[in-house]
Coordinates of C-alpha atoms in Angstrom, one line a residue:
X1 CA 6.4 -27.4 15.6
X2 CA 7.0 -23.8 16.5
X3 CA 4.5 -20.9 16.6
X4 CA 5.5 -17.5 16.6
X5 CA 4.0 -14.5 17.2
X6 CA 4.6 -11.9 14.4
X7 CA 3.3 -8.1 15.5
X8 CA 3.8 -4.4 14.0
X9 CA 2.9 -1.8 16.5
X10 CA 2.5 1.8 15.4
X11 CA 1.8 2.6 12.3
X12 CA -1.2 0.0 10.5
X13 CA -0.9 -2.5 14.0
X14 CA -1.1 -6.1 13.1
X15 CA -0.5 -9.6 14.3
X16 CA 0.6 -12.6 12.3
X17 CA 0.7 -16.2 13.3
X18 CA 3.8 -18.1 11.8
X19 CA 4.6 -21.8 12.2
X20 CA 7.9 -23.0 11.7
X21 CA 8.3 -20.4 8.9
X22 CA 4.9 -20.5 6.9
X23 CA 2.3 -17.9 7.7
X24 CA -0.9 -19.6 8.8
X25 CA -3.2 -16.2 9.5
X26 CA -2.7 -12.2 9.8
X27 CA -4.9 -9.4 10.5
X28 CA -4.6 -5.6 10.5
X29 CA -6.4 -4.1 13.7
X30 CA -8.3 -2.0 11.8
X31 CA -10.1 -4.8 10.7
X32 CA -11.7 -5.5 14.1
X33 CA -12.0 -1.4 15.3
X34 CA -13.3 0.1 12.1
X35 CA -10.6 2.6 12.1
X36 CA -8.4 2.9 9.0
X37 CA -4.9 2.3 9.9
X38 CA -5.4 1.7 13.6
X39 CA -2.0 2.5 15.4
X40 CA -3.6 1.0 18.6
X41 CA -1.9 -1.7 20.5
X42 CA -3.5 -4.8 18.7
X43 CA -5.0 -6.7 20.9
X44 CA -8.4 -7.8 18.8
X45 CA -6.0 -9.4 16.2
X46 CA -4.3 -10.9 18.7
X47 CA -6.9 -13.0 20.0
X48 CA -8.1 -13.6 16.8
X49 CA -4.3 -15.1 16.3
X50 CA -4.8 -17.2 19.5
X51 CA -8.5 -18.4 18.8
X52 CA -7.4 -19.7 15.5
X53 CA -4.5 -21.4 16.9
X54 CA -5.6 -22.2 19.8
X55 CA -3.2 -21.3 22.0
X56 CA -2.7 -20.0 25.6
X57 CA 1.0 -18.8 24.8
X58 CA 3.6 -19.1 21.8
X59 CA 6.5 -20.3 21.2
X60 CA 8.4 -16.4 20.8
X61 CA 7.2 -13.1 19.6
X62 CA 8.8 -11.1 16.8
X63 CA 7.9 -7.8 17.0
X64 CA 8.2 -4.8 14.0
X65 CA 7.6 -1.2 15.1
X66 CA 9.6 2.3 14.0
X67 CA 10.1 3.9 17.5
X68 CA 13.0 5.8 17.7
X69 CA 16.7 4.3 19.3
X70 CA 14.6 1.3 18.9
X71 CA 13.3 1.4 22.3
X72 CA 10.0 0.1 23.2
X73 CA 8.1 1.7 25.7
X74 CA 4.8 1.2 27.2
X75 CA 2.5 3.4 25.3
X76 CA -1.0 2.6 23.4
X77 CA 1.3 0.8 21.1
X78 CA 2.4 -2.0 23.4
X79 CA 1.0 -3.2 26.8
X80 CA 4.1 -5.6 27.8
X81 CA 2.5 -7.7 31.0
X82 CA 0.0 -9.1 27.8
X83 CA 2.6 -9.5 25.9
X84 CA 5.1 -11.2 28.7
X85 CA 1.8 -13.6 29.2
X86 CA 2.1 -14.9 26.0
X87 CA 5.7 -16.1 26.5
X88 CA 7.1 -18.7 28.9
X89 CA 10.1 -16.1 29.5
X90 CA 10.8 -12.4 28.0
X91 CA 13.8 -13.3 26.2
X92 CA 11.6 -15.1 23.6
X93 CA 10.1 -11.7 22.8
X94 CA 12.5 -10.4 19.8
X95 CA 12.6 -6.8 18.4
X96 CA 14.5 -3.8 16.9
X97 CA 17.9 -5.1 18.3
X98 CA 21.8 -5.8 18.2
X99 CA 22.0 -3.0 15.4
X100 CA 19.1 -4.6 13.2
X101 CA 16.9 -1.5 12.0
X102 CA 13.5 -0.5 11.1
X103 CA 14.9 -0.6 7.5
X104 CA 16.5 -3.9 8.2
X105 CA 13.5 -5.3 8.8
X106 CA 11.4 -4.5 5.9
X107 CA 14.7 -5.3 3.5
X108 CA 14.4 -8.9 4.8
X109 CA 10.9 -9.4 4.2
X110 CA 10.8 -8.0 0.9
X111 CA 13.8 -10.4 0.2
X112 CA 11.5 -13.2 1.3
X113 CA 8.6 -11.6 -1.1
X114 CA 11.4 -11.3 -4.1
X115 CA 13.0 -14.2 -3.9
X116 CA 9.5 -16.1 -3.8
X117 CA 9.1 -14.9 -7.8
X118 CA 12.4 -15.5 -9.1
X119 CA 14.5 -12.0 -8.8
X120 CA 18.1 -12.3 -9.8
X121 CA 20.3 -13.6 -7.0
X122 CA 22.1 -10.4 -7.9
X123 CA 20.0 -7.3 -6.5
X124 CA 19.9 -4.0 -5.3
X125 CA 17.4 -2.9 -2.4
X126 CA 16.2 -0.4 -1.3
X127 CA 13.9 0.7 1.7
X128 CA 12.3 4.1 1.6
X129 CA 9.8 5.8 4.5
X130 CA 9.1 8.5 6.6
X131 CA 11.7 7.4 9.2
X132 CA 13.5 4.2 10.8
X133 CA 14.3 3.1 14.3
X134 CA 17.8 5.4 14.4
X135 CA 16.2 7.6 12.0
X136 CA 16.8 6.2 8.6
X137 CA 14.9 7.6 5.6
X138 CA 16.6 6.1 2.9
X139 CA 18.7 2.6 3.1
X140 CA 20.6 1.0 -0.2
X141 CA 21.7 -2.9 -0.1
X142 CA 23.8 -5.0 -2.2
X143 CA 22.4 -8.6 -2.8
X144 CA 23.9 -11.4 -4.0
X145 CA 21.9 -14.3 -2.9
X146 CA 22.0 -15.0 0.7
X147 CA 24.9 -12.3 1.2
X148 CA 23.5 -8.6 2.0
X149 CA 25.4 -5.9 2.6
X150 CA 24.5 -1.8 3.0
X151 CA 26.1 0.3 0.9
X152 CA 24.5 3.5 2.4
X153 CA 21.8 4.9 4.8
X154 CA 20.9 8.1 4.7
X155 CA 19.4 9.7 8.3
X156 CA 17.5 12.9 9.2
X157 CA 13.9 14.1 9.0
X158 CA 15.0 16.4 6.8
X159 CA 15.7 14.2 4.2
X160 CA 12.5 12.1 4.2
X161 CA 10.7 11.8 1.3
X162 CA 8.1 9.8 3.1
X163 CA 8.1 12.7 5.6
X164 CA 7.3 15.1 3.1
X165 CA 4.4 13.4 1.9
X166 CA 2.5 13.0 4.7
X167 CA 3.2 16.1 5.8
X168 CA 1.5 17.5 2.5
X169 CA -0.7 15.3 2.9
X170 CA -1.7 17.5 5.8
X171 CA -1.1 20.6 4.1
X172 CA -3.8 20.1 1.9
X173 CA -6.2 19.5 4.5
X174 CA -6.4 15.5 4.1
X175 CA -5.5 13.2 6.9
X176 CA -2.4 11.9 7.0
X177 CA -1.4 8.0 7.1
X178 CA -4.3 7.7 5.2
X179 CA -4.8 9.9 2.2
X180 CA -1.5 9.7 0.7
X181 CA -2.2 7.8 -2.3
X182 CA -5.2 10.8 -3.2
X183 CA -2.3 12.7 -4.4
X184 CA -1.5 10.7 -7.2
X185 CA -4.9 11.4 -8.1
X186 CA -4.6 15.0 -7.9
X187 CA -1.5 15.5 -9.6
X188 CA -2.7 14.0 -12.9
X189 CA -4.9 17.5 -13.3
X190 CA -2.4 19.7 -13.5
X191 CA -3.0 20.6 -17.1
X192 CA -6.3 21.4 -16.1
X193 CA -5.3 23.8 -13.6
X194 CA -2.2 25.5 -14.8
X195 CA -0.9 26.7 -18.4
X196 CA 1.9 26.3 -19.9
X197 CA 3.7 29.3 -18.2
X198 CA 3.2 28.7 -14.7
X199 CA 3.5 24.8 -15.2
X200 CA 7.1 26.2 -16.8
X201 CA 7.2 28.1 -13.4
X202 CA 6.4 25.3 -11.4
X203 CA 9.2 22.6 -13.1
X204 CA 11.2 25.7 -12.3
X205 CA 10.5 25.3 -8.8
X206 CA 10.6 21.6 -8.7
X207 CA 13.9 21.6 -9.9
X208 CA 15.5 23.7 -7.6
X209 CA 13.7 22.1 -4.4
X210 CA 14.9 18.5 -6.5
X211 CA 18.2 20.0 -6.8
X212 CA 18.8 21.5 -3.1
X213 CA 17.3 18.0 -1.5
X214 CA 19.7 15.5 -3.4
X215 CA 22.5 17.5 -2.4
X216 CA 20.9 17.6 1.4
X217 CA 20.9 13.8 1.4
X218 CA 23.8 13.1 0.0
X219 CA 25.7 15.5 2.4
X220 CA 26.1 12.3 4.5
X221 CA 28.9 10.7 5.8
X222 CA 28.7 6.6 5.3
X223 CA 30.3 5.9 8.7
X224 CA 27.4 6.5 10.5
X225 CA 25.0 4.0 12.2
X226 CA 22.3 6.2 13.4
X227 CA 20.8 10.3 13.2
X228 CA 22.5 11.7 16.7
X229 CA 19.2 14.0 16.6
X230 CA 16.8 11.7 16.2
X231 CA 14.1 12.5 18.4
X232 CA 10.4 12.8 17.5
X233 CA 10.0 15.9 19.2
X234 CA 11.8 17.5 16.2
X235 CA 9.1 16.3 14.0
X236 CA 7.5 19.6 14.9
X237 CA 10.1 21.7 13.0
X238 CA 10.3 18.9 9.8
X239 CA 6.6 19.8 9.7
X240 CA 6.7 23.6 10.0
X241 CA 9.9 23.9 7.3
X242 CA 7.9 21.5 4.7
X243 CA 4.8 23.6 5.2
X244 CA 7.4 26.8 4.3
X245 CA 8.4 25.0 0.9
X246 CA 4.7 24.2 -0.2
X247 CA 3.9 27.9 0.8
X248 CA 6.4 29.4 -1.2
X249 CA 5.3 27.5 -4.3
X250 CA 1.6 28.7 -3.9
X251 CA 3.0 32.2 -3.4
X252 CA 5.0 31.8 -6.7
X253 CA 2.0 30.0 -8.8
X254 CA -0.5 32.1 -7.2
X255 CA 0.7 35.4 -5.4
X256 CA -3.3 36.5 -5.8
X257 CA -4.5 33.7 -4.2
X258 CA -7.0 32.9 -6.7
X259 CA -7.0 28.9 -6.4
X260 CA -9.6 27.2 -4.5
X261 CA -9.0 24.3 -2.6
X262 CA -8.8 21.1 -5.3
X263 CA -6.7 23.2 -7.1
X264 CA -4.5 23.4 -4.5
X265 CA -4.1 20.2 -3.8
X266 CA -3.5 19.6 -8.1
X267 CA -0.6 22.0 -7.8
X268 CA 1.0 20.6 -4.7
X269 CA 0.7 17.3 -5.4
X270 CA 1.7 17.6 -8.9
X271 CA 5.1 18.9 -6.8
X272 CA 5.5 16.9 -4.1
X273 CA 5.2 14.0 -7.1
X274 CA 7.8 15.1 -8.9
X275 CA 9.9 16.2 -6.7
X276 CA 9.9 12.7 -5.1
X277 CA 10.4 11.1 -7.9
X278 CA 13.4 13.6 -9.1
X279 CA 15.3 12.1 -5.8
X280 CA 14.8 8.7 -5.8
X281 CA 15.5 8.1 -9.4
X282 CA 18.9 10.1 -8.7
X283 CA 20.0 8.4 -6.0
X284 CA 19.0 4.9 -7.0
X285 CA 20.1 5.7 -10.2
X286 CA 24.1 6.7 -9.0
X287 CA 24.2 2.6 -7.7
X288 CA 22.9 1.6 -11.5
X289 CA 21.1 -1.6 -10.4
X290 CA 20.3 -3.7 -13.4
X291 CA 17.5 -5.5 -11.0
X292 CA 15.9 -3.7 -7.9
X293 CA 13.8 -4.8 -5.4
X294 CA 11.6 -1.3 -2.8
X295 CA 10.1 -1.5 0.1
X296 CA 8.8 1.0 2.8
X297 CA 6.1 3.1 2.4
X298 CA 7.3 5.3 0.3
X299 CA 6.9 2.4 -2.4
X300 CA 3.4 2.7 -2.6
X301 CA 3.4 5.4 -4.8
X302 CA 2.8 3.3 -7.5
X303 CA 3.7 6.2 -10.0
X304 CA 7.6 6.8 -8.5
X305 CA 7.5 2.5 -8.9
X306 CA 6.5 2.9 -12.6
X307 CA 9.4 5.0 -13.2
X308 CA 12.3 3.1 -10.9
X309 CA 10.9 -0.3 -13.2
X310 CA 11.5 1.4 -16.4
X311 CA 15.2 2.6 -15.3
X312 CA 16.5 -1.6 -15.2
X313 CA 15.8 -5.2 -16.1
X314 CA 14.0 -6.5 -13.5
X315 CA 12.1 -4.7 -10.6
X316 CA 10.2 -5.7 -7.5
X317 CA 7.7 -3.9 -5.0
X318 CA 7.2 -6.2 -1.6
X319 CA 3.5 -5.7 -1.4
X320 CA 3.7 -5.0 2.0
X321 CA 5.4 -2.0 1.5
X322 CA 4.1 -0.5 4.3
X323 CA 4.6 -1.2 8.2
X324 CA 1.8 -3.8 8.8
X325 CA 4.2 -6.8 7.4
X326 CA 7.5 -5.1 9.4
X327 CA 7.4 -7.8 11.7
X328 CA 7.9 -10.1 9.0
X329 CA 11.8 -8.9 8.6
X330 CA 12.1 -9.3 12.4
X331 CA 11.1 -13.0 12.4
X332 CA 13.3 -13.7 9.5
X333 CA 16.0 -11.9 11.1
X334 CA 15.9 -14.5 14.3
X335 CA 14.4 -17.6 12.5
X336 CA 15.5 -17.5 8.4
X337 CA 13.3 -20.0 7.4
X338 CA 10.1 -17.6 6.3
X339 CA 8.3 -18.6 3.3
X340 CA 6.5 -16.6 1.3
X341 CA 3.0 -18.5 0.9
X342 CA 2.2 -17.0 -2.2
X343 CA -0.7 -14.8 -1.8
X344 CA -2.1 -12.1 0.7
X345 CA -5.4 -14.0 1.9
X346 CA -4.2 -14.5 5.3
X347 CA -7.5 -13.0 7.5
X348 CA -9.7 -16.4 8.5
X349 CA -13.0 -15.7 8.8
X350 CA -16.5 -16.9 9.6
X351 CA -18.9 -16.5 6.3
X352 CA -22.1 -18.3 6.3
X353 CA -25.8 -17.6 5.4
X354 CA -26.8 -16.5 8.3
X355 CA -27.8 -12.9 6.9
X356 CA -31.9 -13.6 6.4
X357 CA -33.5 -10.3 5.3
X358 CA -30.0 -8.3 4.5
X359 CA -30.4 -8.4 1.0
X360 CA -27.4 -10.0 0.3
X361 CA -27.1 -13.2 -1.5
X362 CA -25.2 -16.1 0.2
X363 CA -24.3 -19.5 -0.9
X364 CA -21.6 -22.0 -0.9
X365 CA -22.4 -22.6 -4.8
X366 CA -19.6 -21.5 -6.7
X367 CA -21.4 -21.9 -10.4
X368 CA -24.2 -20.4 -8.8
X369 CA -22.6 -17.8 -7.1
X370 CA -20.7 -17.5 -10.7
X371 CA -24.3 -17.4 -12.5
X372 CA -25.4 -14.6 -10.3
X373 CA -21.8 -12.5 -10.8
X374 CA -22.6 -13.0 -14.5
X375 CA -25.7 -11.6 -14.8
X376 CA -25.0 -8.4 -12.8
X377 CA -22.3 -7.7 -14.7
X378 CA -24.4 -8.1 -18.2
X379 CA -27.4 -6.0 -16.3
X380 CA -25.8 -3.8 -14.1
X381 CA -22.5 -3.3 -15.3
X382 CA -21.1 -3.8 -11.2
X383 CA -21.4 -6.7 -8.1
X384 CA -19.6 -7.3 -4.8
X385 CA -18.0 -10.5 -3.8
X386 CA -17.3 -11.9 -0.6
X387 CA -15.0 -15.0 -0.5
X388 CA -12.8 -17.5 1.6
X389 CA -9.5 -15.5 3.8
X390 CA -9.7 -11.7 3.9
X391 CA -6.7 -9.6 2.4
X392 CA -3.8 -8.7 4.5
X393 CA -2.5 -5.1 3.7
X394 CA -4.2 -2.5 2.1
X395 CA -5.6 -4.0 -1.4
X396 CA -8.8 -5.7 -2.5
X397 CA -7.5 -8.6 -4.0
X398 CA -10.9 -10.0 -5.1
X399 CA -11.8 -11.9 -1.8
X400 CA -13.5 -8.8 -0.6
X401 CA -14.0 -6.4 -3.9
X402 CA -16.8 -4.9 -6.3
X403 CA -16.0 -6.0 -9.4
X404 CA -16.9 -3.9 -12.5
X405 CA -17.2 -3.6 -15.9
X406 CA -13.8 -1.0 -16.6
X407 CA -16.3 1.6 -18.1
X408 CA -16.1 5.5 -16.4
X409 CA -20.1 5.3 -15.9
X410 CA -19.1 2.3 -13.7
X411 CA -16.3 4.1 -11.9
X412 CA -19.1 7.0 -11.5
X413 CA -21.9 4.8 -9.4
X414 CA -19.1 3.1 -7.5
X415 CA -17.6 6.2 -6.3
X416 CA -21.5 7.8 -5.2
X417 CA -22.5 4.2 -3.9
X418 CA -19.6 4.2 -1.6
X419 CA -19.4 8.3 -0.8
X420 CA -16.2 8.4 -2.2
X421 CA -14.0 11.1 -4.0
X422 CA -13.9 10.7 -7.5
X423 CA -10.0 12.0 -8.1
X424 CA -8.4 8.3 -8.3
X425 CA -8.9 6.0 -10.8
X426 CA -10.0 2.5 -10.1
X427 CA -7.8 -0.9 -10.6
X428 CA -8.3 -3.7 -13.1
X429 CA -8.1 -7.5 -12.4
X430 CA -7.0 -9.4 -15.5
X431 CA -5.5 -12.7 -16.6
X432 CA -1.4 -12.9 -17.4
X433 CA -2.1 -13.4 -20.8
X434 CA -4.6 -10.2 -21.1
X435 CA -2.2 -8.3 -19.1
X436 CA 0.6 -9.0 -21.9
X437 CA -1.7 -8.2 -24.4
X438 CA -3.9 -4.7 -22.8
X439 CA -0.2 -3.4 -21.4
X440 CA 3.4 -2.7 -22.0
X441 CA 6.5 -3.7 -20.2
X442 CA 4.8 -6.5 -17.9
X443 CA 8.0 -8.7 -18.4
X444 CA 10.0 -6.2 -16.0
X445 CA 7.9 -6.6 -13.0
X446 CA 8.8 -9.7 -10.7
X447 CA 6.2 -11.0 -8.6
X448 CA 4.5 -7.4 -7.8
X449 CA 1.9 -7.4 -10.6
X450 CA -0.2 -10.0 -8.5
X451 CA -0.8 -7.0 -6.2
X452 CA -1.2 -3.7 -7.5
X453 CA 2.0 -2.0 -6.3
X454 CA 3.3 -0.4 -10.0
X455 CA 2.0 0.8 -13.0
X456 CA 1.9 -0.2 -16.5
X457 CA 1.1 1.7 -19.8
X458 CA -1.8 0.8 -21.2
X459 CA -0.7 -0.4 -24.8
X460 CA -1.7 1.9 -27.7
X461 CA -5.4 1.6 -29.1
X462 CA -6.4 -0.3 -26.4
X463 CA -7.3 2.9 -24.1
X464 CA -10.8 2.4 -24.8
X465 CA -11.0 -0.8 -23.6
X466 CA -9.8 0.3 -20.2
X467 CA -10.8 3.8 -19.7
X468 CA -12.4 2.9 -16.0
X469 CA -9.4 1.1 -14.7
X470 CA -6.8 3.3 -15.6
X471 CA -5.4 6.7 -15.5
X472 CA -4.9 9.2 -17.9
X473 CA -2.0 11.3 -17.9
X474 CA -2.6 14.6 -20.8
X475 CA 0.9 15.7 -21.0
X476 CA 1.8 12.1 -22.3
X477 CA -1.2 11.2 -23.8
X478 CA -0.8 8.1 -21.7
X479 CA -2.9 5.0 -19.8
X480 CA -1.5 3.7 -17.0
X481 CA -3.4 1.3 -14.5
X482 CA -2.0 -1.1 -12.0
X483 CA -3.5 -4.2 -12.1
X484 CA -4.0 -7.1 -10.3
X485 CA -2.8 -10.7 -11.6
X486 CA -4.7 -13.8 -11.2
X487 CA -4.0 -17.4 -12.1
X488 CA -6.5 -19.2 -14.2
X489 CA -6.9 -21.6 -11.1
X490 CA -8.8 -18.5 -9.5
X491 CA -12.6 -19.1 -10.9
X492 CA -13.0 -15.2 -11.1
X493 CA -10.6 -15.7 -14.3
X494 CA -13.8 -16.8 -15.8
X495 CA -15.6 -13.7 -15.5
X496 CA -12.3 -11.7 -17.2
X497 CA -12.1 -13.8 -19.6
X498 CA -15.8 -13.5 -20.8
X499 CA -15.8 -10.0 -19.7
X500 CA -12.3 -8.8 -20.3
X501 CA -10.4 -7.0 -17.7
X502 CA -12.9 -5.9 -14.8
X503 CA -12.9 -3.4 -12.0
X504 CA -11.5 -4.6 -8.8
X505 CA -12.3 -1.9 -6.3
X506 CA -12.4 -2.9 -2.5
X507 CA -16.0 -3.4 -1.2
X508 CA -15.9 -1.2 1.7
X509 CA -18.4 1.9 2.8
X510 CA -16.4 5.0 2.4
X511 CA -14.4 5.7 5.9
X512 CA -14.5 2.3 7.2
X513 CA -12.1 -0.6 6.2
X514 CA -13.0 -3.3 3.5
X515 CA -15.7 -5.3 5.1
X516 CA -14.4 -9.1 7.6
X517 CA -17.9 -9.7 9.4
X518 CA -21.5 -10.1 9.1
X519 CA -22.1 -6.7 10.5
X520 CA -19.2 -4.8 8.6
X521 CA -21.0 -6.6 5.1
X522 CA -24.1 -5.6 6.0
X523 CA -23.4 -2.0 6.8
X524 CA -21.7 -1.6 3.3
X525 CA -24.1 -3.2 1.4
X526 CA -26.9 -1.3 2.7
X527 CA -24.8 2.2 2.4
X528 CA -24.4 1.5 -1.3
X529 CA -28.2 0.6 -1.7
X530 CA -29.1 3.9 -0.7
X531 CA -27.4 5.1 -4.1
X532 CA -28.1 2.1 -6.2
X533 CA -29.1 -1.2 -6.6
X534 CA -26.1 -3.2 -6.4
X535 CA -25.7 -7.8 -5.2
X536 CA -24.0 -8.8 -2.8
X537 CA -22.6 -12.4 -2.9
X538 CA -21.1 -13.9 -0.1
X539 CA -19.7 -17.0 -1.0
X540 CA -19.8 -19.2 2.7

């Protein structure tokens, strides 16, 4: 039996134990600091790793991470006399090497992901992200069964779509690796903000910025391996040039300066939106894949995903789009024999009823536990759930939710119980068969419809059925939601099927991450309560 190490440093730090190629437990570190998308060197999930295993050392270390020529270095991301103690000798620590890439590595564990739910042997991938190891932004594979080759990688700051958005992100006063997806909330207002002739205006300007940037990224010659000027001390000037573009269009849309601040952030989003998705669906579309499989951050943008599925047959989002499962690709890259186990409930931890005078409700009853879900959702329309394995990545997968009745006065008490902002919509959870029936085009989507990573249309007449759980888009008179999948094995299936479709929201106090211990429930529980009266059940 061998027992690897699995670890993404940077960006969402995380550590995964794998034996002999099935993953046995993972854990982001925000879990254990309370910071959202901890970058620190992740030492709590580490010995969280090695408690559960119980092990002094491992067999070899894999390690993910997007630092530039590849090179680690010792930094708050990696303390290597740790990580040389976990080994028997450094050459079983394995990294960003021998020409594998950042992108590399996030192409192989999506493969794992895809291949898991039957894509066609025959595939096109693609990786997308702010930047890569040698400073890749965008890389483009051709897949045919085991056999991968690139077709093209494009390099530069300057051409990073992933770059751009967080960079935005920071434009618009929001913090960046972690408001990102608020922008998709934002943008669906536009019609609120603008008329018809400056929206005109603004398509104007999308166009041309669309326009000027394919033509940037494709000015770029196949041969190469790597960005000769990569260097993240240039990151400065990708930052200052993006702030010039999103300047110039609030000087064109509103040379009187007459916007507050959400509207702002409507108008630039609404931009940055379509401007992004103008280049991808370009680019990918000059390879014309009939079946395509994304990964890399830029893939959580689950509005560009909704688009890229509707362009071919088949399509596939590695829910993991993100850097926390890079790693992944690194230990497939030396081992091959990863598995995909099927679900994201990889965090182990310790429930039990020790929580006297909290106000939660514990028991290790699941009809009772069921009994008591039932009869907040008939009185109170809303009730939190706390179950077996936490969920690795960023989504509430209904381990570690409130679930809710998909109504908007449900959406409202949510949002003020948790101190959130009220500009994005809210997920459902919902059987196959209601899926089929609420939405449209569900038999495109391989795999990723388990774990909220692309939209759907809601079908027609069925809006009102779903008008908390899913997004409304004026200009189209459209529905779209991105649900969550489960199998009628999963006893919360009951509840959506006498229900419906619910509300599957992670149950997390506003700021922190979703809640792994007694203290991190309690804390949440009792910041909703100050709102409204809302159960808690951990199941133990």
């Amino acid at each position: 039996m061998a027992l690897s190490l699995v670890l993404t440093l940077g960006h969402n730090a995380s550590a995964i134990a794998v034996e002999d190629g099935n993953i046995i437990a993972g854990y982001e570190e925000e879990r254990f600091t309370g910071k959202k998308s901890d970058s620190s060197f992740p030492i709590q999930a580490i010995t969280r790793i090695r408690d559960i295993a119980q092990v002094e050392k491992f067999d070899d270390i894999c390690i993910g991470h997007w630092f530039t020529a590849g090179q680690l270095v010792e930094s708050k991301y990696a303390d290597f006399s740790y990580l040389e103690s976990l080994v028997a000798d450094k050459a079983d620590i394995h990294s960003i090497e021998d020409g594998f890439t950042h992108h590399d590595s996030h192409m192989l564990s999506a493969e794992v992901f895809a291949h898991h739910y039957g894509i066609p042997l025959q595939h096109t991938a693609v990786v997308a992200d702010g930047f890569g190891t040698f400073g890749e932004c965008i890389s483009i594979y051709q897949v045919t069964g085991s056999s991968r080759r690139l077709l093209n990688r494009y390099f530069g700051f300057d051409k990073s779509l992933g770059l751009l958005y967080q960079y935005a992100t920071a434009f618009l006063q929001m913090k960046m690796h972690n408001h990102e997806y608020k922008m998709l909330g934002y943008e669906a207002h536009i019609d609120s903000v603008l008329g018809s002739e400056l929206k005109q205006r603004l398509h104007e300007l999308i166009h041309k910025e669309a326009t000027a940037w394919i033509k940037n990224t494709m000015n770029n010659p196949i041969s190469m391996t790597h960005d000769p000027l990569v260097n993240t001390a240039a990151l400065a000037q990708t930052q200052n040039s993006i702030n010039e573009i999103l300047m110039n269009v609030l000087d064109e849309i509103d040379p009187d300066e007459k916007l507050d601040l959400y509207e702002k952030r409507v108008v630039i989003s609404y931009f940055v939106q379509a401007l992004v998705e103008s280049v991808m669906c370009s680019i990918i579309g000059l390879y014309k894949p009939s079946a395509l499989v994304v990964s890399g951050g830029l893939f959580y943008n689950v509005k560009l995903n909704h688009l890229l599925a509707n362009m071919v047959d088949k399509f596939c989002v590695m829910p993991l789009a993100g850097d926390q499962g890079a790693g992944l690709g690194v230990y497939q890259n030396v081992h091959g024999d990863l598995t995909w186990p099927g679900h994201l409930f990889w965090g182990i931890r310790n429930l039990d009823q020790s929580h006297e005078g909290s106000g939660l409700i514990t028991t290790n009853d699941t009809d009772f536990a069921l009994e008591v879900m039932h009869t907040q959702l008939r009185k109170r329309g809303f009730v939190n759930v706390v179950r077996g394995a936490m969920e690795f990545g960023p989504r509430s997968l209904c381990n570690t939710a409130t679930l809710a009745l998909p109504t908007l006065e449900s959406v409202d008490v949510i949002n003020r119980m948790n101190d959130r902002t009220t500009i994005m919509p809210m997920a459902p959870v919902m059987s196959a068969e209601q899926a089929n029936h609420y939405l449209e085009g569900c038999d495109k989507i391989v795999g990723s419809l388990d774990y909220m990573v692309v939209t759907r249309n809601v079908k027609v007449g069925l809006e009102d059925k779903m008008l908390g759980a899913s997004h409304y888009y004026p200009a189209s008179n459209t529905h779209t939601c991105r649900p969550q999948i489960i199998s009628e094995d999963d006893w919360v299936s009951q509840l959506t099927y006498e229900f419906g479709p619910l509300i599957n929201t992670s149950f997390n106090y506003h700021g922190v991450p979703i809640v792994f211990d007694k203290a991190s429930i309690e804390y949440s529980h009792k910041q909703q309560n100050k709102v409204a009266e809302i159960k808690t059940v951990v199941i133990y």
